[in-house]
Coordinates of C-alpha atoms in Angstrom, one line a residue:
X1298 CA 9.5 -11.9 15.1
X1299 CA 10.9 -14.1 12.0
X1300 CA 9.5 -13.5 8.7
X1301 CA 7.6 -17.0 8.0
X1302 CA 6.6 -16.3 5.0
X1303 CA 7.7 -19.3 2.5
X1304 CA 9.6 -17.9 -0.7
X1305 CA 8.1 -19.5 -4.1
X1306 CA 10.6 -18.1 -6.8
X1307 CA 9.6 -18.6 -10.7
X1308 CA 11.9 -18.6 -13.1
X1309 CA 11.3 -16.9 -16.3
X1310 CA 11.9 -18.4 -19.6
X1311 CA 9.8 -16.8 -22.3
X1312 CA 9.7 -17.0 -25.8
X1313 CA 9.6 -13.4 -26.1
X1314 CA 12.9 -12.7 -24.1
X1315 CA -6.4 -18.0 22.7
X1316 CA -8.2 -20.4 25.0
X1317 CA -9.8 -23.1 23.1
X1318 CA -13.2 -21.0 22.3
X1319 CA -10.7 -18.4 20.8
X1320 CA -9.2 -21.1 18.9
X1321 CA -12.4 -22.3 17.5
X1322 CA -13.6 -19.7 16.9
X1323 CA -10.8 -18.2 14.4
X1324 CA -10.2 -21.7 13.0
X1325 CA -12.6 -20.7 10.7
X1326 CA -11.8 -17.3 9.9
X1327 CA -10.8 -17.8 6.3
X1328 CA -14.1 -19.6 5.4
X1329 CA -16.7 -17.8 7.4
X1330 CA -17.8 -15.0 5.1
X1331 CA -20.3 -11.9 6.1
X1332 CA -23.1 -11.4 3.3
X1333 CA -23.4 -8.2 3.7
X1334 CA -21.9 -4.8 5.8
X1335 CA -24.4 -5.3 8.4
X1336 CA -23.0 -8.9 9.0
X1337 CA -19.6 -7.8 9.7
X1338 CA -20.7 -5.1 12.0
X1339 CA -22.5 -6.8 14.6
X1340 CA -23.1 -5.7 17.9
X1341 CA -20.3 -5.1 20.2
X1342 CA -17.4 -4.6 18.2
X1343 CA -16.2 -1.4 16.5
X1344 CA -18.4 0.7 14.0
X1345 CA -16.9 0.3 10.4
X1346 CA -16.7 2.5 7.3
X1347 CA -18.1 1.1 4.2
X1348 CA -16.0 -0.2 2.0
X1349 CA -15.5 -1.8 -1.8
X1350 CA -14.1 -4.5 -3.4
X1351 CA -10.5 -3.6 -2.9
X1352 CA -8.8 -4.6 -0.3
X1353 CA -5.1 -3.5 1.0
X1354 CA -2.2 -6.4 0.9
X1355 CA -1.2 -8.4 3.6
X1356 CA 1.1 -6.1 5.9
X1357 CA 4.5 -8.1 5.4
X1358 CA 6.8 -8.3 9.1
X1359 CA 8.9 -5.2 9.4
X1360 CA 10.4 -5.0 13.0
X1361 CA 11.8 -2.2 15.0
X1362 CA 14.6 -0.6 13.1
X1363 CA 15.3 2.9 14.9
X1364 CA 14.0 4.1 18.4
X1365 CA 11.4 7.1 17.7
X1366 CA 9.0 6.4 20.8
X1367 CA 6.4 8.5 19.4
X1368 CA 2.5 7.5 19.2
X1369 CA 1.9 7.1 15.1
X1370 CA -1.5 8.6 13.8
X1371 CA -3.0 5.2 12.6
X1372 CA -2.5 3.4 16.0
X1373 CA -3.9 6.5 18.2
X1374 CA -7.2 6.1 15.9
X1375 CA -7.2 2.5 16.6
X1376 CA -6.8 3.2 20.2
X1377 CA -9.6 5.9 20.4
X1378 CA -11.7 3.2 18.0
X1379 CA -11.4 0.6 20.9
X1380 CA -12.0 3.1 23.7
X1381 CA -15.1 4.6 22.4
X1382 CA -16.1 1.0 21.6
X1383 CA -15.0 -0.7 25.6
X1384 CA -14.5 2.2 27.2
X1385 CA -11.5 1.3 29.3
X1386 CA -7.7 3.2 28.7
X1387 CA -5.5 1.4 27.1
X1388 CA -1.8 0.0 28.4
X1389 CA 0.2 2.2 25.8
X1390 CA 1.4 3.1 22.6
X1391 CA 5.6 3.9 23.4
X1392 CA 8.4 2.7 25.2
X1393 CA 11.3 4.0 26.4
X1394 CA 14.3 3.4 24.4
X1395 CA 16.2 1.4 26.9
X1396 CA 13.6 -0.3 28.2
X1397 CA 13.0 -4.1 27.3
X1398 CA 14.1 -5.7 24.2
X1399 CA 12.8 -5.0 20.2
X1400 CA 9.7 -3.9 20.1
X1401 CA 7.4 -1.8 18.1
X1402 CA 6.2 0.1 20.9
X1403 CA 9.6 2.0 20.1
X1404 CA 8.4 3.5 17.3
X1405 CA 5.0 3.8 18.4
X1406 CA 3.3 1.2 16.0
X1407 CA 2.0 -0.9 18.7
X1408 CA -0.7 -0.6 21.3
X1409 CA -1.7 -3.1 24.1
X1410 CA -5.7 -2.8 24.9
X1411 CA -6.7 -4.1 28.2
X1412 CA -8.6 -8.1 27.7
X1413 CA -8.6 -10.0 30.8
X1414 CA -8.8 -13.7 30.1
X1415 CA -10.1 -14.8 33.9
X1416 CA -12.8 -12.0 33.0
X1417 CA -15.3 -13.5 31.3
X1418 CA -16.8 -9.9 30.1
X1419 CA -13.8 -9.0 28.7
X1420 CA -12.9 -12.3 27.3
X1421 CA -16.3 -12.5 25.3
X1422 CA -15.2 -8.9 23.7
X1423 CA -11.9 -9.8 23.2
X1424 CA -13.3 -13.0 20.8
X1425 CA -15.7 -11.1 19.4
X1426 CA -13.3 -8.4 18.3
X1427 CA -10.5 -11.0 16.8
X1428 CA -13.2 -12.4 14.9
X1429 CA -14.1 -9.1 13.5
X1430 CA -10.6 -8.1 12.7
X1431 CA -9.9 -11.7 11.0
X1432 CA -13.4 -12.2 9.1
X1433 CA -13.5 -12.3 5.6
X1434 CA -16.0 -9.9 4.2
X1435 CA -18.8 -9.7 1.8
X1436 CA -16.7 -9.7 -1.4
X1437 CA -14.2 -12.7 -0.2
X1438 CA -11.2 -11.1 1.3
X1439 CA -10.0 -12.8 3.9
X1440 CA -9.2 -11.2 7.3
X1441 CA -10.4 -7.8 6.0
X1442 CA -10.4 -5.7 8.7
X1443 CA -7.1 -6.2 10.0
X1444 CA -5.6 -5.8 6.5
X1445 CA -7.6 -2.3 6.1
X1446 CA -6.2 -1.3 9.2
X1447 CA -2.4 -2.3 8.5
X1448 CA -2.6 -5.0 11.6
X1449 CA 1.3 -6.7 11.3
X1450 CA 0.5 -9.1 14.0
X1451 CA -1.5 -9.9 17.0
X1452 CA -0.7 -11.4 20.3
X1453 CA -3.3 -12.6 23.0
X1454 CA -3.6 -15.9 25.4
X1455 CA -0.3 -17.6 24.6
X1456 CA -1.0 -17.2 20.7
X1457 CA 0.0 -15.4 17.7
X1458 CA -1.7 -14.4 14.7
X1459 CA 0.8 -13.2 12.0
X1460 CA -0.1 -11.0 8.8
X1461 CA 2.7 -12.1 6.7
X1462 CA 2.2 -16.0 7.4
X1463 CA -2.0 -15.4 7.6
X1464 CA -2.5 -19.4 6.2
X1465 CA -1.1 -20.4 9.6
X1466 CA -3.9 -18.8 11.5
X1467 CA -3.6 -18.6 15.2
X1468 CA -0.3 -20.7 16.5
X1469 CA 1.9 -21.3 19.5
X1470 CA 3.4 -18.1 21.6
X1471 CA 5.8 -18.8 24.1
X1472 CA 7.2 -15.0 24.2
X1473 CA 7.8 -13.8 27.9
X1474 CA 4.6 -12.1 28.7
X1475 CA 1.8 -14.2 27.7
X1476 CA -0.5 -11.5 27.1
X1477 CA -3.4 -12.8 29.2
X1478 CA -4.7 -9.5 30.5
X1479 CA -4.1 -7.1 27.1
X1480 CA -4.3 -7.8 23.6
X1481 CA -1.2 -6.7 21.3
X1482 CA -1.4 -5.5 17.8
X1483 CA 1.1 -4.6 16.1
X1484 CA 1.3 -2.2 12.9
X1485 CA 3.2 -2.2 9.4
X1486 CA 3.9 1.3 8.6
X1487 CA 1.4 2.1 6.4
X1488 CA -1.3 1.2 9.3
X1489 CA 1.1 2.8 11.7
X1490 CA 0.8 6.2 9.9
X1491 CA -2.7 6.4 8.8
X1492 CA -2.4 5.2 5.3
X1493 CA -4.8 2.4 4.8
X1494 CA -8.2 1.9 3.6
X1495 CA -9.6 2.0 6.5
X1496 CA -8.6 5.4 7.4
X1497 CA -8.1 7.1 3.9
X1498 CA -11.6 6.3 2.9
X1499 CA -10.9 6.1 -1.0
X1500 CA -10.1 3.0 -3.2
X1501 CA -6.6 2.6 -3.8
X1502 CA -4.8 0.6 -6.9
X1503 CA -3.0 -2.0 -7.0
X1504 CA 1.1 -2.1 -6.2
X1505 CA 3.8 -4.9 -5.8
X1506 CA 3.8 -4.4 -2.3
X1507 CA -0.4 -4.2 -2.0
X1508 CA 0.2 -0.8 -0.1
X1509 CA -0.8 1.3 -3.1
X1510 CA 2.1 3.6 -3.7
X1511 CA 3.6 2.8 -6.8
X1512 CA 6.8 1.2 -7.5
X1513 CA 9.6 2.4 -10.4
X1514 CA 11.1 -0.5 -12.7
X1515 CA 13.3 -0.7 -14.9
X1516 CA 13.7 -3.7 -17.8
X1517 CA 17.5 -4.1 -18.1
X1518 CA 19.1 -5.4 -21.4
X1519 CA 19.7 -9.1 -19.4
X1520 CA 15.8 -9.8 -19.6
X1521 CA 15.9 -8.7 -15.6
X1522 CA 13.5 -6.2 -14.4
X1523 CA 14.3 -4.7 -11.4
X1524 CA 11.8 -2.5 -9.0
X1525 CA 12.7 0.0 -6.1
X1526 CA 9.9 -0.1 -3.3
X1527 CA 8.3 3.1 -2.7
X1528 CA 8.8 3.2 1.2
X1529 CA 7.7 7.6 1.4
X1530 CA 5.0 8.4 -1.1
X1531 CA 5.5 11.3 -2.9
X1532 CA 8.5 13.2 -2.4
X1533 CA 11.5 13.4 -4.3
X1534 CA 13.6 10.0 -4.4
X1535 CA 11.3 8.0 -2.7
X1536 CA 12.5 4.6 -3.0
X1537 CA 13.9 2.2 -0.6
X1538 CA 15.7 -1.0 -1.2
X1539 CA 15.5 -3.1 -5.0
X1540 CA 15.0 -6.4 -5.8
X1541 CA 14.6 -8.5 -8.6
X1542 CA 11.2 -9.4 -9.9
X1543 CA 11.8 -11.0 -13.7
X1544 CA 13.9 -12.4 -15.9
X1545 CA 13.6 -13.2 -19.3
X1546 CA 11.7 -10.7 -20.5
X1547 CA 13.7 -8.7 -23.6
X1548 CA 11.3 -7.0 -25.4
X1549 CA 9.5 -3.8 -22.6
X1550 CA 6.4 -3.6 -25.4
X1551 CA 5.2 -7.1 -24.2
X1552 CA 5.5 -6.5 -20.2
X1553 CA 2.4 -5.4 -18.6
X1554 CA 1.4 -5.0 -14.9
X1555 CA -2.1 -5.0 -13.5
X1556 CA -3.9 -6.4 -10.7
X1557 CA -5.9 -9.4 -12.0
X1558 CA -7.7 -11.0 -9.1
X1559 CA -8.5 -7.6 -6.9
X1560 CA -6.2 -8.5 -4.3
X1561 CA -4.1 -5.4 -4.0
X1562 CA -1.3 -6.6 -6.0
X1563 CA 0.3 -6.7 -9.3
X1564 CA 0.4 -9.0 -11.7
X1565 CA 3.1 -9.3 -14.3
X1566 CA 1.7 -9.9 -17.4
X1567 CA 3.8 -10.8 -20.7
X1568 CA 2.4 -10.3 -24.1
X1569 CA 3.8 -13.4 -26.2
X1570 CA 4.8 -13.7 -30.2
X1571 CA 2.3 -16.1 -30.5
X1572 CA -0.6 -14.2 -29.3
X1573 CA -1.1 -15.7 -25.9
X1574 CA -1.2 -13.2 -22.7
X1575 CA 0.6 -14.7 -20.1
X1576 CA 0.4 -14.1 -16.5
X1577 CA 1.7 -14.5 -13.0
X1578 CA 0.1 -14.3 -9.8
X1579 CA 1.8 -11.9 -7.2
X1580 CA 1.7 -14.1 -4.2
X1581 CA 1.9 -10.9 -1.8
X1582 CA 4.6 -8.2 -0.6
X1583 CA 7.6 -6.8 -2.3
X1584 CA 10.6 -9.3 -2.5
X1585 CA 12.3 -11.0 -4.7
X1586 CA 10.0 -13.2 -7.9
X1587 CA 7.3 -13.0 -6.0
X1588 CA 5.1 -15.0 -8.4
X1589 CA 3.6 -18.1 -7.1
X1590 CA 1.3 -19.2 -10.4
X1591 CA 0.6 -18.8 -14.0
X1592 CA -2.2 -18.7 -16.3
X1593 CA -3.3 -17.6 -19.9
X1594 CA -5.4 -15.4 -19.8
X1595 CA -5.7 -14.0 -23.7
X1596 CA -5.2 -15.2 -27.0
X1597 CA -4.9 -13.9 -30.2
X1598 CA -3.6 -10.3 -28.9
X1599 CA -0.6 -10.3 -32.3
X1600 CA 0.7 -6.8 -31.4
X1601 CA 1.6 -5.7 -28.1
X1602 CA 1.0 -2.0 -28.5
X1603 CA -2.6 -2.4 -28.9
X1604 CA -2.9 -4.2 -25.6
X1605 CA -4.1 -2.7 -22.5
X1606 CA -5.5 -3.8 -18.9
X1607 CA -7.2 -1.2 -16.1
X1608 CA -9.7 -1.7 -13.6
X1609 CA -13.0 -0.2 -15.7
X1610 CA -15.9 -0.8 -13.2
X1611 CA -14.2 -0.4 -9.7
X1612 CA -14.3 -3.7 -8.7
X1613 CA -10.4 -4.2 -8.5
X1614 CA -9.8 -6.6 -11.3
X1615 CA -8.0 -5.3 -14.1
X1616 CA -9.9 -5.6 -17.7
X1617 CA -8.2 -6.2 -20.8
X1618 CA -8.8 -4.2 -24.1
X1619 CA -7.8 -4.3 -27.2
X1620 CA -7.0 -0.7 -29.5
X1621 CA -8.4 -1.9 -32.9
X1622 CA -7.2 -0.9 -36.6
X1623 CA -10.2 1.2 -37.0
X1624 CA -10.0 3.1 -33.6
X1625 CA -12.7 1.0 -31.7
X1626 CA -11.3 0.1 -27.9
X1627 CA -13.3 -3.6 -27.4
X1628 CA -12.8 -4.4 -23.9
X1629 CA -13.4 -7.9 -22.1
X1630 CA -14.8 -7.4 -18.9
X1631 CA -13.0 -9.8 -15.9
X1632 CA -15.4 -11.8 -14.0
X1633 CA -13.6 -14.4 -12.9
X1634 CA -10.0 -12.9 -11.1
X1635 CA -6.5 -14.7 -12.1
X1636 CA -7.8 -17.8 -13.7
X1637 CA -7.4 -19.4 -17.8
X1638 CA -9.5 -16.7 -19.6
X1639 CA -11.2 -15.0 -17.1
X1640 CA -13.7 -12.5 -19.2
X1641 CA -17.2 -12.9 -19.3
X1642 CA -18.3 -10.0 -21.1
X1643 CA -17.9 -7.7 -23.9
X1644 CA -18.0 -4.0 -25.0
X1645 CA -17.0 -1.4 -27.0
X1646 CA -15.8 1.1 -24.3
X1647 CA -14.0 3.9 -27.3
X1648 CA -14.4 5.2 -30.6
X1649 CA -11.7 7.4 -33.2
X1650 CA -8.7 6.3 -30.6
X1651 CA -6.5 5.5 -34.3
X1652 CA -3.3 5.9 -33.5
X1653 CA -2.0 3.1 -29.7
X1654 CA 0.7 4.5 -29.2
X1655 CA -1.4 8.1 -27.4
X1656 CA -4.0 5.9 -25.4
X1657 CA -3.5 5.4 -21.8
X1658 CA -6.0 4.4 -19.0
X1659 CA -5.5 5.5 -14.9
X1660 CA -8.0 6.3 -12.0
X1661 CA -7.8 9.8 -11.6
X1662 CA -10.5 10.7 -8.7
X1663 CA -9.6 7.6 -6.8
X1664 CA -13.0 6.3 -7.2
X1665 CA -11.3 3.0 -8.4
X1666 CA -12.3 3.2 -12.4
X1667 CA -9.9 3.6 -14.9
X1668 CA -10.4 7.1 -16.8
X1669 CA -9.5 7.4 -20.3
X1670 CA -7.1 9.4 -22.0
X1671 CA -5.6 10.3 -25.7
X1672 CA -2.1 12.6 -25.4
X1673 CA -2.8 14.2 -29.0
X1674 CA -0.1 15.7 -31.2
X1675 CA 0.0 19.3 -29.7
X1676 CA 1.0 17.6 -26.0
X1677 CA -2.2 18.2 -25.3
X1678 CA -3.5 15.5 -22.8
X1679 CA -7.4 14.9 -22.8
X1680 CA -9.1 13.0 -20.3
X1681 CA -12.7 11.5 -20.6
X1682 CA -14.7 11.1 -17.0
X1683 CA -15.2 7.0 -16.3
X1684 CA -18.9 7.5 -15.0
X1685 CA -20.3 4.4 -16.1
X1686 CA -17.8 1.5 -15.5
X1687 CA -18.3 -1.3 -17.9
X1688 CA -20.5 -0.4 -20.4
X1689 CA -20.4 0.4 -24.0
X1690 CA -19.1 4.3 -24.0
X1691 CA -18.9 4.9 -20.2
X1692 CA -17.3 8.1 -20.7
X1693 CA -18.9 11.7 -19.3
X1694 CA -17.4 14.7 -19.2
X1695 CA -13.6 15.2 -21.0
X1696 CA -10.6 17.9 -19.8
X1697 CA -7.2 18.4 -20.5
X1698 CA -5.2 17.3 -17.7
X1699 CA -1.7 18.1 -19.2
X1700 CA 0.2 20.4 -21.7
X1701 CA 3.7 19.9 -23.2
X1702 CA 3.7 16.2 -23.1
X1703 CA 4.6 15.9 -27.2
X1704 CA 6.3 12.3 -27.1
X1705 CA 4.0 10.1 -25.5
X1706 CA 6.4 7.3 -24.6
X1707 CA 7.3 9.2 -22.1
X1708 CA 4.4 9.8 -20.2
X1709 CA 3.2 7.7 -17.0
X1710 CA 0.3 8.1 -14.7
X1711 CA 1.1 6.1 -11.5
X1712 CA -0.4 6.6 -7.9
X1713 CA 2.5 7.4 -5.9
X1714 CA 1.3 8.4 -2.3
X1715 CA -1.2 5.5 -2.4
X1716 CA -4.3 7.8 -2.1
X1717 CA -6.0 6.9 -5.0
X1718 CA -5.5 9.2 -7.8
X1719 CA -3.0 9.0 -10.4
X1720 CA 0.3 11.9 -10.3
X1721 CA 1.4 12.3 -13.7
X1722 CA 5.1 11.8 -14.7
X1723 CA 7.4 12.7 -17.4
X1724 CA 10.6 10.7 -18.3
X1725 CA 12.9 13.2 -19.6
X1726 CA 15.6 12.7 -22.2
X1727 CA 18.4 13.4 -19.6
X1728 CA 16.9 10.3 -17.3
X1729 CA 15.6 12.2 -14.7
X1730 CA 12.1 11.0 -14.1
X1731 CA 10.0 13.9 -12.9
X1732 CA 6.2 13.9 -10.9
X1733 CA 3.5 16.5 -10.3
X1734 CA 0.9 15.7 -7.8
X1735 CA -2.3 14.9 -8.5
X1736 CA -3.6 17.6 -6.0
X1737 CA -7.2 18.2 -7.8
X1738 CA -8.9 14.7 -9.2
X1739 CA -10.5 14.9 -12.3
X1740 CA -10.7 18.0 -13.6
X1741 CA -8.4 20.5 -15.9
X1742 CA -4.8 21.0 -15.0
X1743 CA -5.5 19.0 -11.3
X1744 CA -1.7 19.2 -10.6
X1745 CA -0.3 20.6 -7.8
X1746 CA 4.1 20.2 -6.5
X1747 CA 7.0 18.2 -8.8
X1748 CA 9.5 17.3 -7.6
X1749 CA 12.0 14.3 -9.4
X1750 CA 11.1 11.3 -8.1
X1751 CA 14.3 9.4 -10.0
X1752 CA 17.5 9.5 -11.7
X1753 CA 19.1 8.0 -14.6
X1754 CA 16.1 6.3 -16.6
X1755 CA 17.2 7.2 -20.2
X1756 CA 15.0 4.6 -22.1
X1757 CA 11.3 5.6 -21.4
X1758 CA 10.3 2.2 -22.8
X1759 CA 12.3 0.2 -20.3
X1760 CA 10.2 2.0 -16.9
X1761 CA 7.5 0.8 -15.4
X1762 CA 5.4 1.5 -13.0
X1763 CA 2.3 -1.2 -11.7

């Protein structure tokens, strides 16, 4: 399975430094949209959770690597989904080592389901469920129930549907078995172990990958910023392989990250002299300048250290604010996803918040709203509850959810198992970056295991994380 998906590279240079009745029927699955949950879940296909506004990322193609014939937990769920739902078994999960060629089936993230094409029963379920799986939903993500369910690819009737080329829609297969009597799906790992929307049942933030563990970056002293994919969660030194995502940015208090449009992944957002906000688009997955589009979305932001952007009302769209002289946060609220100027509203969402420099903003309870939060001289880090999204003063209850944190450049809240809520992290002064797990939600002290998640980041102001 060759990657297909077309690399758009930006460079950086800142100021700042199926049978035919299958075919027609998914030719429109981009543009046919359900109005509501009940539309999606029609008759004869699969119940459905409900969900939000957030959506996971497009599953980029990650073929067999290793041989661990082993059924993973996602794909036996699917598989029990489909046989409650048809009631026939299923073809399998695994295969042997030696047998055949690649395949996913040897590391049990594959299943084949049983769809005749001569039967016209099974055929009429077998469209009905690809149109399910490939429909974009209520709030206008396309193909939304394969992407909560980490689908990679699907193969049925001499054609292929591919998650990291999804614009292509159904084309050509001309593989050896032509998959007229089963259906094949595929899954990225995420889906493969359970991990997704669909199965976690919270509302996860954005990442540059759009699978909602957080990435680590570092701004180097060329203007490159460099980011280590998070391919394990939360465990110690959980990174995978690096690539290069900027250049030209040489100043970390103008770099932001934040998820402008709702589509599961971060923007990069730059913070210029002359008071414009700048940002590109993340075009999907974790590879190298992944940015396929620009727009400016602010004006008139002078210093950088007053500037922030979190999701406020759950909707997946990052909100920009604004930490003001006399300690009013004004907030702009984003109604209109990556686009010139996006905001359409207005609010004073905090009051007495004088000094930037201790304010930061991160979903804690993984309800998807950003909770506030004020690391006050002591180290004492106080947390105000987000229960009314965008409104003037949302904020109920407050706790302290840390102690000892006394230089606040160093602290970070990032989600790093993709589960919702935000771990906490310290950047110590000899590099290593340490994480506790955010075991508890909202609520005092909600920190379970640390472990040291990285090595050798000695500038706190140089690491990131989306």
């Amino acid at each position: 399975m060759p990657n297909e998906m077309k690399r758009i590279e930006l460079a950086f240079v800142l100021p700042i430094v199926l049978g035919a009745s299958l075919m027609a029927a998914c030719a429109s699955d981009a543009t046919d949209v359900a109005s509501s949950e009940e539309e999606l879940n029609a008759p004869g296909v699969p119940p459905a959770p409900r969900f939000g506004p957030w959506i996971d990322g497009y599953q980029p193609y990650v073929g067999q690597s290793g041989c661990d014939p082993v059924a993973k937990p996602g794909v036996i769920s699917f598989r029990d989904l489909l046989r409650s739902t048809y009631g026939r078994n299923d073809m399998g999960i695994v295969r042997a080592c030696n047998q055949g060629g690649t395949s996913e089936h040897k590391e049990g993230r594959a299943l084949d389901y049983p769809f005749n094409v001569t039967n016209s029963g099974q055929r009429a379920e077998a469209e009905a469920l690809l149109n399910w799986l490939l429909q974009t939903d209520q709030y206008g993500n396309p193909h939304a129930y394969s992407r909560r369910l980490g689908i990679m690819y699907i193969i049925w009737n001499h054609k292929i549907w591919n998650s990291n080329n999804p614009q292509a829609g159904w084309t050509s297969y001309s593989g050896p078995n032509p998959h007229t009597d089963h259906i094949h799906f595929s899954f990225g790992w995420p889906g493969a172990r359970g991990e997704t929307s669909w199965w976690r049942g919270v509302t996860r933030g954005p990442s540059l990958s759009g699978e909602g563990r957080a990435e680590i970056m570092a701004l180097h002293d060329n203007g490159d910023i460099q980011a280590w994919y998070n391919v394990a969660g939360f465990k110690e030194m959980p990174w995978g392989g690096s690539v290069t995502i900027g250049r030209g940015f040489s100043d970390p208090s103008r770099v932001r990250f934040a998820d402008l449009d709702g589509d599961g992944y971060s923007d990069i957002i730059a913070i210029q002299e002359n008071g414009d906000v700048q940002a590109w688009h993340n075009g999907g997955a974790f590879k190298e300048m992944p940015w396929d589009g620009a727009a400016i979305i602010g004006r008139d932001f002078f210093d950088p250290n007053r500037v922030r952007l979190a999701d406020l009302d759950g909707d997946g769209r990052a909100e920009i604010m604004a930490i003001q002289e006399n300690g009013d946060i004004q907030a702009w609220h984003n109604g209109g996803g990556f686009k010139e100027m996006p905001w359409d509203g207005a609010a004073i969402i905090g009051r007495g918040f004088l000094d930037p420099n201790e304010v930061q903003l991160a979903d804690l309870d993984g309800d998807g709203r950003a909770e506030i939060m004020a690391i006050h001289p002591n180290g004492e880090i106080q947390a105000w509850y987000n229960a009314g999204g965008f409104k003037e003063m949302p904020w109920g209850d407050s706790t302290i959810v840390g102690r000892g944190f006394t230089d606040p450049s160093r602290a970070r809240f990032a989600d790093l198992d993709g589960d919702g809520r935000a771990e906490i992290v310290a950047i110590q002064s000899n590099g290593d970056v340490q994480a506790w797990h955010n075991d508890g939600g909202f609520k005092e002290m909600p920190w379970g295991a640390s472990l040291v998640i990285a090595i050798g980041f000695t500038d706190p102001t140089r690491t990131f994380f989306p």
